[in-house]
């Protein structure tokens, strides 16, 4: 079923178009962008949310999810990401960030494995029976990025938190022990991530 891709803020899109067309910005373009001769198009806008996994639910003894004091994991919108295409081929991505004056600016262009991995995960999601709203969810503490498939396809893409039945698809490269491109329910994956960040138990003194 097709994904419900949300439109990005217009100023964010304009900032990418301006950076792509500005000779002054060529120095921050990636090698692939600098080598393209034809037109470039920013597509597939995805909101990038950041998860504070230390506030996420953790695993109980039965394998269920134990709510935190807030009841839900804490997330925040960090920006919007665009895939830059030359024809039908993705060649790079652009990250945009909000500015203090209420606008948006391009923070970086980049290539690398997350570009191809995101495209692959989106193709996977297109074949699912449920209609989702695609987002990106970053877990900085684990150096991890996931495709977040939000079950409410009509929700405000800038808000909300992962619901237990939402899906997270870890992108490659994923942390050791977490399989990339395997859809996990939020209720199943969040406890795994939380345990990875838990401090080691204190050893009792034998003195």
mmCIF file of C-alpha atoms in Angstrom:
data_model
loop_
_atom_site.group_PDB
_atom_site.id
_atom_site.type_symbol
_atom_site.label_atom_id
_atom_site.label_comp_id
_atom_site.label_asym_id
_atom_site.label_seq_id
_atom_site.Cartn_x
_atom_site.Cartn_y
_atom_site.Cartn_z
ATOM 1 C CA UNK A 1 0.000 0.000 0.000
ATOM 2 C CA UNK A 2 1.418 3.451 -0.878
ATOM 3 C CA UNK A 3 2.954 5.433 1.950
ATOM 4 C CA UNK A 4 1.455 8.738 3.062
ATOM 5 C CA UNK A 5 4.487 10.998 2.537
ATOM 6 C CA UNK A 6 3.877 14.343 4.232
ATOM 7 C CA UNK A 7 4.837 17.648 2.608
ATOM 8 C CA UNK A 8 7.819 19.365 4.188
ATOM 9 C CA UNK A 9 7.643 22.981 5.372
ATOM 10 C CA UNK A 10 7.863 25.197 2.309
ATOM 11 C CA UNK A 11 10.848 27.193 3.690
ATOM 12 C CA UNK A 12 12.774 23.927 4.185
ATOM 13 C CA UNK A 13 12.216 22.932 0.568
ATOM 14 C CA UNK A 14 13.174 26.416 -0.642
ATOM 15 C CA UNK A 15 16.414 26.279 1.321
ATOM 16 C CA UNK A 16 17.392 23.041 -0.443
ATOM 17 C CA UNK A 17 16.487 24.403 -3.875
ATOM 18 C CA UNK A 18 18.491 27.549 -3.168
ATOM 19 C CA UNK A 19 21.531 25.578 -2.007
ATOM 20 C CA UNK A 20 21.381 23.294 -5.034
ATOM 21 C CA UNK A 21 21.255 26.242 -7.416
ATOM 22 C CA UNK A 22 23.773 28.495 -5.709
ATOM 23 C CA UNK A 23 27.340 28.560 -7.069
ATOM 24 C CA UNK A 24 28.475 29.692 -3.615
ATOM 25 C CA UNK A 25 27.166 26.433 -2.113
ATOM 26 C CA UNK A 26 29.073 24.166 -4.490
ATOM 27 C CA UNK A 27 31.819 23.715 -1.933
ATOM 28 C CA UNK A 28 29.475 21.863 0.438
ATOM 29 C CA UNK A 29 28.020 19.621 -2.247
ATOM 30 C CA UNK A 30 29.010 15.966 -2.293
ATOM 31 C CA UNK A 31 31.195 14.495 -5.067
ATOM 32 C CA UNK A 32 28.124 12.953 -6.702
ATOM 33 C CA UNK A 33 26.274 16.273 -6.683
ATOM 34 C CA UNK A 34 29.237 18.094 -8.165
ATOM 35 C CA UNK A 35 29.541 15.519 -10.953
ATOM 36 C CA UNK A 36 25.888 15.607 -12.058
ATOM 37 C CA UNK A 37 25.365 17.573 -15.261
ATOM 38 C CA UNK A 38 21.564 17.603 -15.417
ATOM 39 C CA UNK A 39 18.878 18.997 -13.120
ATOM 40 C CA UNK A 40 18.621 17.918 -9.492
ATOM 41 C CA UNK A 41 15.337 17.464 -7.663
ATOM 42 C CA UNK A 42 14.738 17.257 -3.868
ATOM 43 C CA UNK A 43 12.152 14.539 -3.215
ATOM 44 C CA UNK A 44 10.904 12.155 -0.514
ATOM 45 C CA UNK A 45 10.833 14.669 2.354
ATOM 46 C CA UNK A 46 11.016 12.853 5.685
ATOM 47 C CA UNK A 47 10.763 14.439 9.142
ATOM 48 C CA UNK A 48 13.722 13.448 11.314
ATOM 49 C CA UNK A 49 12.829 12.818 14.949
ATOM 50 C CA UNK A 50 15.321 12.130 17.732
ATOM 51 C CA UNK A 51 14.547 9.565 20.430
ATOM 52 C CA UNK A 52 15.883 9.826 23.949
ATOM 53 C CA UNK A 53 16.036 6.097 24.550
ATOM 54 C CA UNK A 54 16.877 6.602 28.232
ATOM 55 C CA UNK A 55 13.303 7.824 28.672
ATOM 56 C CA UNK A 56 11.846 4.969 26.638
ATOM 57 C CA UNK A 57 9.914 2.043 28.121
ATOM 58 C CA UNK A 58 12.145 -0.796 29.308
ATOM 59 C CA UNK A 59 11.637 -4.516 29.409
ATOM 60 C CA UNK A 60 9.763 -6.156 32.231
ATOM 61 C CA UNK A 61 10.400 -9.738 33.275
ATOM 62 C CA UNK A 62 7.581 -11.053 31.087
ATOM 63 C CA UNK A 63 8.932 -9.327 27.990
ATOM 64 C CA UNK A 64 6.213 -6.683 28.088
ATOM 65 C CA UNK A 65 6.850 -2.957 28.037
ATOM 66 C CA UNK A 66 6.912 -1.108 31.331
ATOM 67 C CA UNK A 67 5.888 2.562 30.965
ATOM 68 C CA UNK A 68 8.168 5.295 32.202
ATOM 69 C CA UNK A 69 6.932 8.066 34.477
ATOM 70 C CA UNK A 70 5.852 10.006 31.413
ATOM 71 C CA UNK A 71 4.218 6.901 29.962
ATOM 72 C CA UNK A 72 5.766 7.339 26.513
ATOM 73 C CA UNK A 73 9.262 7.710 25.039
ATOM 74 C CA UNK A 74 10.371 11.288 24.508
ATOM 75 C CA UNK A 75 10.989 12.410 20.932
ATOM 76 C CA UNK A 76 11.563 15.744 19.265
ATOM 77 C CA UNK A 77 11.584 16.938 15.677
ATOM 78 C CA UNK A 78 15.173 17.707 14.659
ATOM 79 C CA UNK A 79 14.670 18.618 11.002
ATOM 80 C CA UNK A 80 13.635 17.396 7.563
ATOM 81 C CA UNK A 81 15.643 15.262 5.160
ATOM 82 C CA UNK A 82 15.291 15.306 1.375
ATOM 83 C CA UNK A 83 16.626 12.792 -1.120
ATOM 84 C CA UNK A 84 18.274 14.528 -4.062
ATOM 85 C CA UNK A 85 17.598 12.816 -7.380
ATOM 86 C CA UNK A 86 19.137 13.084 -10.785
ATOM 87 C CA UNK A 87 16.432 11.706 -13.033
ATOM 88 C CA UNK A 88 15.165 8.620 -11.215
ATOM 89 C CA UNK A 89 18.465 8.007 -9.390
ATOM 90 C CA UNK A 90 19.131 9.178 -5.804
ATOM 91 C CA UNK A 91 22.588 10.744 -5.644
ATOM 92 C CA UNK A 92 22.636 12.424 -2.226
ATOM 93 C CA UNK A 93 20.508 13.681 0.643
ATOM 94 C CA UNK A 94 20.089 17.074 2.278
ATOM 95 C CA UNK A 95 19.342 17.759 5.929
ATOM 96 C CA UNK A 96 17.538 20.951 6.898
ATOM 97 C CA UNK A 97 17.258 22.497 10.341
ATOM 98 C CA UNK A 98 14.976 25.187 11.783
ATOM 99 C CA UNK A 99 16.591 28.566 12.380
ATOM 100 C CA UNK A 100 16.016 30.909 15.349
ATOM 101 C CA UNK A 101 14.087 33.353 13.152
ATOM 102 C CA UNK A 102 11.510 30.702 12.237
ATOM 103 C CA UNK A 103 13.039 29.769 8.893
ATOM 104 C CA UNK A 104 14.948 26.724 7.688
ATOM 105 C CA UNK A 105 18.463 26.188 6.391
ATOM 106 C CA UNK A 106 20.456 23.334 4.875
ATOM 107 C CA UNK A 107 22.840 21.881 7.438
ATOM 108 C CA UNK A 108 24.540 19.345 5.172
ATOM 109 C CA UNK A 109 24.511 17.365 1.953
ATOM 110 C CA UNK A 110 25.721 13.806 2.258
ATOM 111 C CA UNK A 111 26.011 10.437 0.550
ATOM 112 C CA UNK A 112 26.794 7.107 2.208
ATOM 113 C CA UNK A 113 24.988 3.901 3.205
ATOM 114 C CA UNK A 114 21.969 5.495 4.886
ATOM 115 C CA UNK A 115 20.833 6.916 1.545
ATOM 116 C CA UNK A 116 20.528 3.528 -0.171
ATOM 117 C CA UNK A 117 19.293 1.892 3.030
ATOM 118 C CA UNK A 118 16.469 4.418 3.395
ATOM 119 C CA UNK A 119 15.410 3.899 -0.207
ATOM 120 C CA UNK A 120 15.360 0.138 0.348
ATOM 121 C CA UNK A 121 13.323 0.442 3.549
ATOM 122 C CA UNK A 122 10.796 2.702 1.834
ATOM 123 C CA UNK A 123 10.354 0.160 -0.944
ATOM 124 C CA UNK A 124 9.769 -2.506 1.704
ATOM 125 C CA UNK A 125 7.137 -0.350 3.381
ATOM 126 C CA UNK A 126 5.339 0.290 0.087
ATOM 127 C CA UNK A 127 4.621 -3.441 -0.167
ATOM 128 C CA UNK A 128 2.989 -3.670 3.282
ATOM 129 C CA UNK A 129 -0.746 -4.074 3.666
ATOM 130 C CA UNK A 130 -1.083 -1.166 6.126
ATOM 131 C CA UNK A 131 -0.845 2.488 5.125
ATOM 132 C CA UNK A 132 1.842 4.286 7.131
ATOM 133 C CA UNK A 133 3.298 7.757 7.424
ATOM 134 C CA UNK A 134 7.086 7.424 6.969
ATOM 135 C CA UNK A 135 9.455 9.289 9.276
ATOM 136 C CA UNK A 136 13.058 8.886 10.353
ATOM 137 C CA UNK A 137 13.868 8.189 13.989
ATOM 138 C CA UNK A 138 17.434 8.754 15.161
ATOM 139 C CA UNK A 139 18.875 7.196 18.320
ATOM 140 C CA UNK A 140 22.143 9.117 18.816
ATOM 141 C CA UNK A 141 23.256 7.113 21.845
ATOM 142 C CA UNK A 142 23.344 3.957 19.714
ATOM 143 C CA UNK A 143 24.505 5.619 16.472
ATOM 144 C CA UNK A 144 21.299 4.219 15.026
ATOM 145 C CA UNK A 145 18.820 5.427 12.432
ATOM 146 C CA UNK A 146 15.470 3.794 11.716
ATOM 147 C CA UNK A 147 12.608 4.270 9.321
ATOM 148 C CA UNK A 148 9.659 4.980 11.606
ATOM 149 C CA UNK A 149 6.364 3.820 10.108
ATOM 150 C CA UNK A 150 3.711 5.742 12.001
ATOM 151 C CA UNK A 151 0.301 4.075 12.051
ATOM 152 C CA UNK A 152 -1.648 7.349 11.889
ATOM 153 C CA UNK A 153 -0.982 8.292 8.277
ATOM 154 C CA UNK A 154 -2.815 11.625 8.645
ATOM 155 C CA UNK A 155 -0.965 12.780 11.782
ATOM 156 C CA UNK A 156 1.049 15.988 12.016
ATOM 157 C CA UNK A 157 4.511 14.799 10.880
ATOM 158 C CA UNK A 158 6.199 17.236 13.254
ATOM 159 C CA UNK A 159 4.604 15.823 16.402
ATOM 160 C CA UNK A 160 3.599 12.652 18.136
ATOM 161 C CA UNK A 161 5.514 9.792 19.698
ATOM 162 C CA UNK A 162 6.080 6.190 18.602
ATOM 163 C CA UNK A 163 3.002 4.116 19.361
ATOM 164 C CA UNK A 164 3.585 0.538 20.576
ATOM 165 C CA UNK A 165 2.163 -0.835 17.319
ATOM 166 C CA UNK A 166 4.167 1.481 15.031
ATOM 167 C CA UNK A 167 6.997 -0.173 13.123
ATOM 168 C CA UNK A 168 10.699 0.672 13.253
ATOM 169 C CA UNK A 169 12.943 -0.546 10.433
ATOM 170 C CA UNK A 170 16.636 -0.251 11.424
ATOM 171 C CA UNK A 171 18.727 1.114 8.578
ATOM 172 C CA UNK A 172 22.113 -0.315 7.666
ATOM 173 C CA UNK A 173 24.574 -0.090 9.253
ATOM 174 C CA UNK A 174 22.644 -1.072 12.384
ATOM 175 C CA UNK A 175 24.120 -1.704 15.847
ATOM 176 C CA UNK A 176 25.462 -5.228 16.444
ATOM 177 C CA UNK A 177 22.711 -7.677 17.294
ATOM 178 C CA UNK A 178 19.936 -5.618 15.640
ATOM 179 C CA UNK A 179 19.078 -6.843 12.160
ATOM 180 C CA UNK A 180 18.753 -4.083 9.555
ATOM 181 C CA UNK A 181 15.705 -3.980 7.304
ATOM 182 C CA UNK A 182 13.678 -6.168 9.628
ATOM 183 C CA UNK A 183 10.471 -4.396 10.769
ATOM 184 C CA UNK A 184 10.115 -4.380 14.552
ATOM 185 C CA UNK A 185 7.109 -3.284 16.559
ATOM 186 C CA UNK A 186 8.025 -0.319 18.755
ATOM 187 C CA UNK A 187 6.955 -2.318 21.819
ATOM 188 C CA UNK A 188 9.517 -4.994 20.900
ATOM 189 C CA UNK A 189 12.497 -2.889 19.831
ATOM 190 C CA UNK A 190 12.472 -0.111 22.431
ATOM 191 C CA UNK A 191 13.221 -2.469 25.342
ATOM 192 C CA UNK A 192 16.184 -3.896 23.411
ATOM 193 C CA UNK A 193 17.611 -0.423 22.835
ATOM 194 C CA UNK A 194 17.004 0.567 26.443
ATOM 195 C CA UNK A 195 18.841 -2.473 27.770
ATOM 196 C CA UNK A 196 21.845 -1.682 25.575
ATOM 197 C CA UNK A 197 22.184 1.682 27.307
ATOM 198 C CA UNK A 198 21.571 0.455 30.847
ATOM 199 C CA UNK A 199 24.612 0.907 33.127
ATOM 200 C CA UNK A 200 26.311 -2.342 34.214
ATOM 201 C CA UNK A 201 25.244 -3.626 37.638
ATOM 202 C CA UNK A 202 27.422 -2.657 40.559
ATOM 203 C CA UNK A 203 29.523 -5.477 41.917
ATOM 204 C CA UNK A 204 28.998 -6.195 45.591
ATOM 205 C CA UNK A 205 32.076 -5.833 47.731
ATOM 206 C CA UNK A 206 33.385 -9.043 49.260
ATOM 207 C CA UNK A 207 35.542 -7.209 51.792
#
